[in-house]
Amino acid sequence: MDAVLNFRLRDDWFFRYAIAVRELPLRLLKMRNTRPASSLQPFGMDNFTLLEKKGDRELIFGLAGKFWKADYGQRIITNGADFIAFSEAGTAKLVLSFTLNQLSETKSLLTTETRVFCPDKDALRSFTPYWYLIRPVSGLIRRRILTTISRNAVRHISD
């Protein structure tokens, strides 16, 4: 689980490219305004809040926002209680979990799952087309995350 906590999406070239494409409209708009585009921080794991850590078996992260908007419409969530209490109309909540299952003395299985809750019809209506658009890339990124975390964990054990 240390490898999960230490993982940074920005270290993956494919993720950086996908986010650059995703954030291009926002960066172009910002260039036209007063704020320099270079001051924008790209989306990554730092956007998520650690909601819960269940020993060495599971990590649960959360995010709330209007992900379909150019700037993600992210809302500030500081902890699990804030996440549960959050209920802004038209805004979705996303949970990303990593679960580690010990298969044998030398093998483990790390899985990830993403769940999204849309509390009302407006959020669902906005999120659905966005999800169908990003779903293939999201799945590829998730597989790359798991592969990288696995490599980093094996490298750490070997050192």
Tab-separated table of N, CA and C in Angstrom:
chain	number	residue	atom	x	y	z
A	1	MET	N	0.817	-1.199	0.000
A	1	MET	CA	0.000	0.000	0.000
A	1	MET	C	0.864	1.268	0.000
A	2	ASP	N	2.101	1.130	0.472
A	2	ASP	CA	3.001	2.275	0.390
A	2	ASP	C	3.228	2.681	-1.065
A	3	ALA	N	3.308	1.688	-1.943
A	3	ALA	CA	3.489	1.982	-3.370
A	3	ALA	C	2.284	2.733	-3.928
A	4	VAL	N	1.097	2.448	-3.427
A	4	VAL	CA	-0.113	3.178	-3.855
A	4	VAL	C	-0.025	4.616	-3.370
A	5	LEU	N	0.302	4.792	-2.106
A	5	LEU	CA	0.383	6.141	-1.534
A	5	LEU	C	1.473	6.993	-2.183
A	6	ASN	N	2.543	6.347	-2.631
A	6	ASN	CA	3.657	7.079	-3.249
A	6	ASN	C	3.503	7.280	-4.742
A	7	PHE	N	2.496	6.661	-5.335
A	7	PHE	CA	2.296	6.762	-6.782
A	7	PHE	C	1.853	8.178	-7.155
A	8	ARG	N	2.408	8.705	-8.225
A	8	ARG	CA	2.032	10.018	-8.755
A	8	ARG	C	1.663	9.865	-10.222
A	9	LEU	N	0.440	10.233	-10.541
A	9	LEU	CA	-0.037	10.121	-11.916
A	9	LEU	C	0.836	10.904	-12.887
A	10	ARG	N	1.353	12.027	-12.449
A	10	ARG	CA	2.153	12.874	-13.350
A	10	ARG	C	3.425	12.179	-13.829
A	11	ASP	N	3.813	11.068	-13.182
A	11	ASP	CA	4.993	10.320	-13.610
A	11	ASP	C	4.722	9.459	-14.842
A	12	ASP	N	3.458	9.305	-15.221
A	12	ASP	CA	3.095	8.466	-16.362
A	12	ASP	C	2.894	9.341	-17.600
A	13	TRP	N	3.642	9.091	-18.657
A	13	TRP	CA	3.576	9.924	-19.863
A	13	TRP	C	2.181	9.902	-20.483
A	14	PHE	N	1.532	8.741	-20.488
A	14	PHE	CA	0.208	8.652	-21.107
A	14	PHE	C	-0.808	9.495	-20.339
A	15	PHE	N	-0.746	9.433	-19.020
A	15	PHE	CA	-1.651	10.243	-18.208
A	15	PHE	C	-1.411	11.730	-18.457
A	16	ARG	N	-0.144	12.148	-18.487
A	16	ARG	CA	0.163	13.570	-18.731
A	16	ARG	C	-0.403	14.007	-20.075
A	17	TYR	N	-0.263	13.161	-21.086
A	17	TYR	CA	-0.781	13.485	-22.417
A	17	TYR	C	-2.312	13.571	-22.393
A	18	ALA	N	-2.983	12.587	-21.782
A	18	ALA	CA	-4.448	12.572	-21.726
A	18	ALA	C	-4.976	13.790	-20.981
A	19	ILE	N	-4.345	14.144	-19.880
A	19	ILE	CA	-4.792	15.313	-19.109
A	19	ILE	C	-4.504	16.594	-19.880
A	20	ALA	N	-3.394	16.650	-20.583
A	20	ALA	CA	-3.087	17.843	-21.389
A	20	ALA	C	-4.163	18.053	-22.447
A	21	VAL	N	-4.586	16.973	-23.094
A	21	VAL	CA	-5.659	17.074	-24.091
A	21	VAL	C	-6.962	17.486	-23.413
A	22	ARG	N	-7.273	16.859	-22.276
A	22	ARG	CA	-8.504	17.146	-21.530
A	22	ARG	C	-8.554	18.607	-21.064
A	23	GLU	N	-7.392	19.156	-20.657
A	23	GLU	CA	-7.343	20.503	-20.101
A	23	GLU	C	-7.011	21.585	-21.133
A	24	LEU	N	-6.825	21.205	-22.384
A	24	LEU	CA	-6.469	22.170	-23.419
A	24	LEU	C	-7.473	23.321	-23.533
A	25	PRO	N	-8.781	23.062	-23.569
A	25	PRO	CA	-9.716	24.199	-23.669
A	25	PRO	C	-9.574	25.189	-22.507
A	26	LEU	N	-9.391	24.691	-21.296
A	26	LEU	CA	-9.232	25.568	-20.142
A	26	LEU	C	-7.958	26.388	-20.254
A	27	ARG	N	-6.884	25.753	-20.675
A	27	ARG	CA	-5.611	26.468	-20.815
A	27	ARG	C	-5.702	27.555	-21.895
A	28	LEU	N	-6.391	27.261	-22.992
A	28	LEU	CA	-6.556	28.263	-24.043
A	28	LEU	C	-7.387	29.446	-23.543
A	29	LEU	N	-8.423	29.162	-22.787
A	29	LEU	CA	-9.244	30.239	-22.222
A	29	LEU	C	-8.437	31.078	-21.236
A	30	LYS	N	-7.647	30.426	-20.419
A	30	LYS	CA	-6.841	31.147	-19.426
A	30	LYS	C	-5.787	32.009	-20.108
A	31	MET	N	-5.264	31.551	-21.238
A	31	MET	CA	-4.266	32.335	-21.965
A	31	MET	C	-4.883	33.640	-22.469
A	32	ARG	N	-6.158	33.603	-22.815
A	32	ARG	CA	-6.842	34.798	-23.299
A	32	ARG	C	-7.136	35.774	-22.165
A	33	ASN	N	-7.202	35.260	-20.942
A	33	ASN	CA	-7.466	36.112	-19.780
A	33	ASN	C	-6.149	36.540	-19.141
A	34	THR	N	-6.199	37.020	-17.933
A	34	THR	CA	-5.002	37.567	-17.291
A	34	THR	C	-4.118	36.511	-16.644
A	35	ARG	N	-4.649	35.374	-16.278
A	35	ARG	CA	-3.877	34.357	-15.566
A	35	ARG	C	-3.063	33.519	-16.548
A	36	PRO	N	-1.753	33.416	-16.346
A	36	PRO	CA	-0.953	32.599	-17.269
A	36	PRO	C	-1.318	31.119	-17.171
A	37	ALA	N	-1.391	30.468	-18.315
A	37	ALA	CA	-1.768	29.057	-18.367
A	37	ALA	C	-0.779	28.188	-17.601
A	38	SER	N	0.480	28.595	-17.535
A	38	SER	CA	1.482	27.778	-16.851
A	38	SER	C	1.239	27.698	-15.351
A	39	SER	N	0.424	28.605	-14.787
A	39	SER	CA	0.173	28.575	-13.349
A	39	SER	C	-0.890	27.544	-12.969
A	40	LEU	N	-1.565	26.967	-13.948
A	40	LEU	CA	-2.572	25.956	-13.665
A	40	LEU	C	-1.904	24.635	-13.315
A	41	GLN	N	-2.341	24.025	-12.233
A	41	GLN	CA	-1.808	22.727	-11.844
A	41	GLN	C	-2.613	21.634	-12.527
A	42	PRO	N	-1.960	20.702	-13.226
A	42	PRO	CA	-2.696	19.632	-13.890
A	42	PRO	C	-3.376	18.713	-12.866
A	43	PHE	N	-4.458	18.117	-13.287
A	43	PHE	CA	-5.208	17.189	-12.440
A	43	PHE	C	-4.341	15.970	-12.126
A	44	GLY	N	-4.478	15.444	-10.921
A	44	GLY	CA	-3.720	14.253	-10.531
A	44	GLY	C	-4.211	13.716	-9.200
A	45	MET	N	-3.477	12.791	-8.636
A	45	MET	CA	-3.873	12.170	-7.367
A	45	MET	C	-3.937	13.186	-6.230
A	46	ASP	N	-3.210	14.293	-6.352
A	46	ASP	CA	-3.257	15.322	-5.318
A	46	ASP	C	-4.635	15.981	-5.235
A	47	ASN	N	-5.446	15.831	-6.264
A	47	ASN	CA	-6.804	16.362	-6.230
A	47	ASN	C	-7.717	15.541	-5.319
A	48	PHE	N	-7.336	14.296	-5.066
A	48	PHE	CA	-8.156	13.401	-4.251
A	48	PHE	C	-7.848	13.586	-2.768
A	49	THR	N	-8.842	13.299	-1.950
A	49	THR	CA	-8.685	13.318	-0.494
A	49	THR	C	-8.707	11.884	0.012
A	50	LEU	N	-7.740	11.530	0.845
A	50	LEU	CA	-7.753	10.208	1.463
A	50	LEU	C	-8.897	10.194	2.471
A	51	LEU	N	-9.886	9.341	2.210
A	51	LEU	CA	-11.064	9.265	3.064
A	51	LEU	C	-10.897	8.242	4.172
A	52	GLU	N	-10.242	7.135	3.838
A	52	GLU	CA	-10.080	6.073	4.830
A	52	GLU	C	-8.937	5.157	4.429
A	53	LYS	N	-8.227	4.676	5.443
A	53	LYS	CA	-7.183	3.673	5.243
A	53	LYS	C	-7.526	2.511	6.155
A	54	LYS	N	-7.740	1.349	5.557
A	54	LYS	CA	-8.077	0.146	6.316
A	54	LYS	C	-6.840	-0.729	6.403
A	55	GLY	N	-6.008	-0.426	7.384
A	55	GLY	CA	-4.768	-1.180	7.579
A	55	GLY	C	-3.924	-1.204	6.322
A	56	ASP	N	-3.409	-2.371	6.013
A	56	ASP	CA	-2.611	-2.560	4.795
A	56	ASP	C	-3.439	-3.215	3.699
A	57	ARG	N	-4.771	-3.124	3.808
A	57	ARG	CA	-5.631	-3.808	2.847
A	57	ARG	C	-6.356	-2.874	1.891
A	58	GLU	N	-6.699	-1.670	2.333
A	58	GLU	CA	-7.523	-0.832	1.464
A	58	GLU	C	-7.283	0.654	1.720
A	59	LEU	N	-7.252	1.396	0.620
A	59	LEU	CA	-7.191	2.857	0.648
A	59	LEU	C	-8.390	3.379	-0.122
A	60	ILE	N	-9.050	4.378	0.447
A	60	ILE	CA	-10.236	4.938	-0.198
A	60	ILE	C	-10.051	6.448	-0.318
A	61	PHE	N	-10.145	6.922	-1.556
A	61	PHE	CA	-9.987	8.338	-1.853
A	61	PHE	C	-11.313	8.893	-2.367
A	62	GLY	N	-11.524	10.188	-2.182
A	62	GLY	CA	-12.753	10.802	-2.657
A	62	GLY	C	-12.504	12.111	-3.377
A	63	LEU	N	-13.485	12.476	-4.166
A	63	LEU	CA	-13.424	13.685	-4.967
A	63	LEU	C	-14.855	14.114	-5.223
A	64	ALA	N	-15.128	15.403	-5.151
A	64	ALA	CA	-16.458	15.919	-5.470
A	64	ALA	C	-16.297	17.063	-6.461
A	65	GLY	N	-17.186	17.108	-7.432
A	65	GLY	CA	-17.108	18.188	-8.401
A	65	GLY	C	-18.028	17.978	-9.576
A	66	LYS	N	-17.880	18.866	-10.525
A	66	LYS	CA	-18.607	18.792	-11.794
A	66	LYS	C	-17.543	18.461	-12.838
A	67	PHE	N	-17.188	17.188	-12.872
A	67	PHE	CA	-16.040	16.714	-13.635
A	67	PHE	C	-16.148	17.008	-15.126
A	68	TRP	N	-17.340	17.200	-15.618
A	68	TRP	CA	-17.597	17.469	-17.021
A	68	TRP	C	-17.273	18.913	-17.385
A	69	LYS	N	-17.023	19.759	-16.419
A	69	LYS	CA	-16.667	21.157	-16.702
A	69	LYS	C	-15.174	21.240	-17.013
A	70	ALA	N	-14.787	22.248	-17.765
A	70	ALA	CA	-13.381	22.391	-18.165
A	70	ALA	C	-12.448	22.425	-16.963
A	71	ASP	N	-12.868	23.056	-15.864
A	71	ASP	CA	-12.023	23.160	-14.676
A	71	ASP	C	-12.358	22.099	-13.620
A	72	TYR	N	-13.143	21.102	-13.988
A	72	TYR	CA	-13.561	19.978	-13.133
A	72	TYR	C	-14.581	20.372	-12.074
A	73	GLY	N	-14.795	21.652	-11.858
A	73	GLY	CA	-15.748	22.102	-10.850
A	73	GLY	C	-15.504	21.467	-9.493
A	74	GLN	N	-14.240	21.221	-9.175
A	74	GLN	CA	-13.917	20.491	-7.950
A	74	GLN	C	-14.290	21.285	-6.710
A	75	ARG	N	-14.859	20.574	-5.728
A	75	ARG	CA	-15.205	21.150	-4.436
A	75	ARG	C	-14.195	20.660	-3.407
A	76	ILE	N	-13.947	21.452	-2.415
A	76	ILE	CA	-12.972	21.106	-1.379
A	76	ILE	C	-13.585	20.102	-0.405
A	77	ILE	N	-12.913	18.980	-0.275
A	77	ILE	CA	-13.285	17.935	0.677
A	77	ILE	C	-12.043	17.682	1.521
A	78	THR	N	-12.163	17.807	2.845
A	78	THR	CA	-10.978	17.676	3.690
A	78	THR	C	-10.842	16.319	4.361
A	79	ASN	N	-11.953	15.578	4.501
A	79	ASN	CA	-11.874	14.284	5.177
A	79	ASN	C	-13.124	13.461	4.862
A	80	GLY	N	-13.183	12.255	5.415
A	80	GLY	CA	-14.296	11.351	5.151
A	80	GLY	C	-15.641	11.904	5.588
A	81	ALA	N	-15.674	12.540	6.744
A	81	ALA	CA	-16.936	13.103	7.244
A	81	ALA	C	-17.451	14.206	6.315
A	82	ASP	N	-16.545	15.068	5.839
A	82	ASP	CA	-16.933	16.116	4.881
A	82	ASP	C	-17.477	15.492	3.593
A	83	PHE	N	-16.824	14.423	3.148
A	83	PHE	CA	-17.243	13.763	1.913
A	83	PHE	C	-18.654	13.193	2.057
A	84	ILE	N	-18.906	12.509	3.148
A	84	ILE	CA	-20.230	11.919	3.377
A	84	ILE	C	-21.297	13.011	3.472
A	85	ALA	N	-20.968	14.099	4.148
A	85	ALA	CA	-21.936	15.183	4.350
A	85	ALA	C	-22.167	16.018	3.090
A	86	PHE	N	-21.223	16.004	2.167
A	86	PHE	CA	-21.327	16.855	0.978
A	86	PHE	C	-22.563	16.482	0.157
A	87	SER	N	-23.358	17.484	-0.208
A	87	SER	CA	-24.589	17.194	-0.962
A	87	SER	C	-25.018	18.363	-1.834
A	88	GLU	N	-24.088	18.983	-2.526
A	88	GLU	CA	-24.415	20.104	-3.404
A	88	GLU	C	-25.153	19.613	-4.648
A	89	ALA	N	-26.280	20.225	-4.922
A	89	ALA	CA	-27.085	19.843	-6.089
A	89	ALA	C	-26.253	19.992	-7.369
A	90	GLY	N	-26.453	19.054	-8.286
A	90	GLY	CA	-25.789	19.112	-9.586
A	90	GLY	C	-24.323	18.738	-9.568
A	91	THR	N	-23.839	18.240	-8.436
A	91	THR	CA	-22.431	17.910	-8.275
A	91	THR	C	-22.286	16.426	-7.947
A	92	ALA	N	-21.343	15.767	-8.595
A	92	ALA	CA	-21.123	14.329	-8.395
A	92	ALA	C	-20.050	14.092	-7.335
A	93	LYS	N	-20.126	12.918	-6.728
A	93	LYS	CA	-19.089	12.472	-5.799
A	93	LYS	C	-18.473	11.201	-6.366
A	94	LEU	N	-17.152	11.109	-6.276
A	94	LEU	CA	-16.423	9.981	-6.829
A	94	LEU	C	-15.581	9.349	-5.732
A	95	VAL	N	-15.608	8.025	-5.667
A	95	VAL	CA	-14.783	7.268	-4.725
A	95	VAL	C	-13.857	6.374	-5.538
A	96	LEU	N	-12.579	6.442	-5.229
A	96	LEU	CA	-11.559	5.605	-5.864
A	96	LEU	C	-10.923	4.768	-4.762
A	97	SER	N	-11.010	3.452	-4.906
A	97	SER	CA	-10.439	2.585	-3.873
A	97	SER	C	-9.381	1.672	-4.474
A	98	PHE	N	-8.412	1.332	-3.640
A	98	PHE	CA	-7.381	0.352	-3.955
A	98	PHE	C	-7.465	-0.711	-2.876
A	99	THR	N	-7.605	-1.965	-3.286
A	99	THR	CA	-7.722	-3.076	-2.347
A	99	THR	C	-6.624	-4.089	-2.627
A	100	LEU	N	-5.950	-4.514	-1.567
A	100	LEU	CA	-4.855	-5.469	-1.671
A	100	LEU	C	-5.272	-6.781	-1.027
A	101	ASN	N	-5.227	-7.860	-1.810
A	101	ASN	CA	-5.546	-9.198	-1.307
A	101	ASN	C	-4.294	-10.062	-1.394
A	102	GLN	N	-3.922	-10.653	-0.290
A	102	GLN	CA	-2.759	-11.536	-0.235
A	102	GLN	C	-3.152	-12.891	-0.813
A	103	LEU	N	-2.513	-13.297	-1.901
A	103	LEU	CA	-2.815	-14.570	-2.547
A	103	LEU	C	-1.950	-15.703	-2.006
A	104	SER	N	-0.712	-15.382	-1.674
A	104	SER	CA	0.228	-16.363	-1.109
A	104	SER	C	1.296	-15.565	-0.371
A	105	GLU	N	2.317	-16.255	0.085
A	105	GLU	CA	3.398	-15.553	0.787
A	105	GLU	C	4.131	-14.565	-0.121
A	106	THR	N	4.153	-14.864	-1.398
A	106	THR	CA	4.929	-14.029	-2.324
A	106	THR	C	4.081	-13.288	-3.351
A	107	LYS	N	2.773	-13.467	-3.333
A	107	LYS	CA	1.931	-12.833	-4.344
A	107	LYS	C	0.738	-12.125	-3.699
A	108	SER	N	0.457	-10.948	-4.256
A	108	SER	CA	-0.702	-10.161	-3.837
A	108	SER	C	-1.440	-9.703	-5.085
A	109	LEU	N	-2.706	-9.401	-4.915
A	109	LEU	CA	-3.527	-8.876	-6.001
A	109	LEU	C	-4.022	-7.502	-5.593
A	110	LEU	N	-3.644	-6.481	-6.369
A	110	LEU	CA	-4.106	-5.119	-6.135
A	110	LEU	C	-5.189	-4.801	-7.148
A	111	THR	N	-6.338	-4.377	-6.660
A	111	THR	CA	-7.431	-3.991	-7.545
A	111	THR	C	-7.820	-2.549	-7.237
A	112	THR	N	-8.424	-1.923	-8.214
A	112	THR	CA	-8.930	-0.573	-8.039
A	112	THR	C	-10.370	-0.544	-8.523
A	113	GLU	N	-11.142	0.286	-7.891
A	113	GLU	CA	-12.539	0.442	-8.278
A	113	GLU	C	-12.915	1.911	-8.137
A	114	THR	N	-13.651	2.398	-9.108
A	114	THR	CA	-14.140	3.766	-9.072
A	114	THR	C	-15.657	3.730	-9.067
A	115	ARG	N	-16.235	4.479	-8.154
A	115	ARG	CA	-17.693	4.601	-8.081
A	115	ARG	C	-18.055	6.069	-8.095
A	116	VAL	N	-19.127	6.378	-8.809
A	116	VAL	CA	-19.587	7.758	-8.887
A	116	VAL	C	-21.033	7.812	-8.435
A	117	PHE	N	-21.331	8.806	-7.613
A	117	PHE	CA	-22.692	9.033	-7.150
A	117	PHE	C	-23.157	10.383	-7.669
A	118	CYS	N	-24.244	10.372	-8.412
A	118	CYS	CA	-24.874	11.596	-8.894
A	118	CYS	C	-26.169	11.771	-8.093
A	119	PRO	N	-26.231	12.752	-7.209
A	119	PRO	CA	-27.350	12.862	-6.281
A	119	PRO	C	-28.671	13.319	-6.896
A	120	ASP	N	-28.618	13.848	-8.116
A	120	ASP	CA	-29.857	14.335	-8.724
A	120	ASP	C	-29.788	14.197	-10.249
A	121	LYS	N	-30.907	14.491	-10.885
A	121	LYS	CA	-30.993	14.328	-12.346
A	121	LYS	C	-30.042	15.261	-13.086
A	122	ASP	N	-29.827	16.465	-12.567
A	122	ASP	CA	-28.910	17.394	-13.237
A	122	ASP	C	-27.482	16.835	-13.270
A	123	ALA	N	-27.034	16.313	-12.134
A	123	ALA	CA	-25.685	15.744	-12.081
A	123	ALA	C	-25.582	14.530	-13.002
A	124	LEU	N	-26.593	13.669	-12.972
A	124	LEU	CA	-26.576	12.473	-13.808
A	124	LEU	C	-26.617	12.833	-15.291
A	125	ARG	N	-27.437	13.804	-15.642
A	125	ARG	CA	-27.567	14.248	-17.033
A	125	ARG	C	-26.243	14.828	-17.549
A	126	SER	N	-25.527	15.513	-16.689
A	126	SER	CA	-24.246	16.100	-17.099
A	126	SER	C	-23.115	15.083	-17.083
A	127	PHE	N	-23.135	14.196	-16.098
A	127	PHE	CA	-22.042	13.239	-15.952
A	127	PHE	C	-22.074	12.129	-16.999
A	128	THR	N	-23.244	11.650	-17.374
A	128	THR	CA	-23.360	10.481	-18.255
A	128	THR	C	-22.617	10.642	-19.582
A	129	PRO	N	-22.850	11.697	-20.352
A	129	PRO	CA	-22.093	11.803	-21.622
A	129	PRO	C	-20.596	11.971	-21.395
A	130	TYR	N	-20.235	12.674	-20.330
A	130	TYR	CA	-18.823	12.842	-19.995
A	130	TYR	C	-18.184	11.479	-19.728
A	131	TRP	N	-18.883	10.636	-18.967
A	131	TRP	CA	-18.349	9.318	-18.635
A	131	TRP	C	-18.159	8.468	-19.891
A	132	TYR	N	-19.142	8.487	-20.791
A	132	TYR	CA	-19.004	7.686	-22.011
A	132	TYR	C	-17.842	8.176	-22.871
A	133	LEU	N	-17.546	9.459	-22.788
A	133	LEU	CA	-16.429	10.013	-23.545
A	133	LEU	C	-15.077	9.608	-22.943
A	134	ILE	N	-14.958	9.665	-21.621
A	134	ILE	CA	-13.658	9.406	-20.992
A	134	ILE	C	-13.462	7.958	-20.553
A	135	ARG	N	-14.518	7.167	-20.558
A	135	ARG	CA	-14.445	5.806	-20.019
A	135	ARG	C	-13.302	4.961	-20.597
A	136	PRO	N	-13.117	4.912	-21.917
A	136	PRO	CA	-12.019	4.077	-22.444
A	136	PRO	C	-10.642	4.541	-21.952
A	137	VAL	N	-10.426	5.850	-21.922
A	137	VAL	CA	-9.138	6.381	-21.471
A	137	VAL	C	-8.981	6.139	-19.973
A	138	SER	N	-10.049	6.304	-19.225
A	138	SER	CA	-10.020	6.066	-17.782
A	138	SER	C	-9.616	4.624	-17.474
A	139	GLY	N	-10.172	3.674	-18.193
A	139	GLY	CA	-9.823	2.271	-17.985
A	139	GLY	C	-8.360	1.997	-18.301
A	140	LEU	N	-7.874	2.576	-19.384
A	140	LEU	CA	-6.467	2.403	-19.753
A	140	LEU	C	-5.554	3.014	-18.692
A	141	ILE	N	-5.907	4.196	-18.209
A	141	ILE	CA	-5.108	4.843	-17.167
A	141	ILE	C	-5.092	3.984	-15.904
A	142	ARG	N	-6.231	3.439	-15.548
A	142	ARG	CA	-6.315	2.600	-14.342
A	142	ARG	C	-5.413	1.370	-14.470
A	143	ARG	N	-5.398	0.740	-15.635
A	143	ARG	CA	-4.522	-0.415	-15.846
A	143	ARG	C	-3.051	-0.005	-15.771
A	144	ARG	N	-2.727	1.149	-16.316
A	144	ARG	CA	-1.351	1.650	-16.254
A	144	ARG	C	-0.959	1.964	-14.808
A	145	ILE	N	-1.891	2.506	-14.035
A	145	ILE	CA	-1.631	2.787	-12.621
A	145	ILE	C	-1.272	1.495	-11.894
A	146	LEU	N	-2.090	0.460	-12.085
A	146	LEU	CA	-1.849	-0.815	-11.401
A	146	LEU	C	-0.517	-1.425	-11.806
A	147	THR	N	-0.191	-1.350	-13.087
A	147	THR	CA	1.079	-1.891	-13.566
A	147	THR	C	2.260	-1.146	-12.955
A	148	THR	N	2.178	0.171	-12.931
A	148	THR	CA	3.269	0.978	-12.372
A	148	THR	C	3.424	0.736	-10.880
A	149	ILE	N	2.318	0.692	-10.154
A	149	ILE	CA	2.376	0.428	-8.715
A	149	ILE	C	3.002	-0.939	-8.462
A	150	SER	N	2.633	-1.933	-9.252
A	150	SER	CA	3.196	-3.272	-9.105
A	150	SER	C	4.705	-3.251	-9.319
A	151	ARG	N	5.141	-2.606	-10.369
A	151	ARG	CA	6.588	-2.518	-10.653
A	151	ARG	C	7.324	-1.818	-9.510
A	152	ASN	N	6.743	-0.704	-9.019
A	152	ASN	CA	7.381	0.038	-7.938
A	152	ASN	C	7.454	-0.796	-6.659
A	153	ALA	N	6.412	-1.561	-6.369
A	153	ALA	CA	6.400	-2.409	-5.166
A	153	ALA	C	7.449	-3.502	-5.276
A	154	VAL	N	7.541	-4.137	-6.442
A	154	VAL	CA	8.541	-5.194	-6.644
A	154	VAL	C	9.948	-4.611	-6.546
A	155	ARG	N	10.150	-3.444	-7.135
A	155	ARG	CA	11.460	-2.787	-7.083
A	155	ARG	C	11.824	-2.458	-5.630
A	156	HIS	N	10.852	-1.989	-4.862
A	156	HIS	CA	11.097	-1.644	-3.462
A	156	HIS	C	11.461	-2.878	-2.638
A	157	ILE	N	10.792	-3.987	-2.890
A	157	ILE	CA	11.077	-5.239	-2.175
A	157	ILE	C	12.463	-5.749	-2.531
A	158	SER	N	12.842	-5.589	-3.810
A	158	SER	CA	14.151	-6.079	-4.277
A	158	SER	C	15.314	-5.274	-3.719
A	159	ASP	N	15.067	-4.006	-3.402
A	159	ASP	CA	16.147	-3.127	-2.909
A	159	ASP	C	16.592	-3.450	-1.522
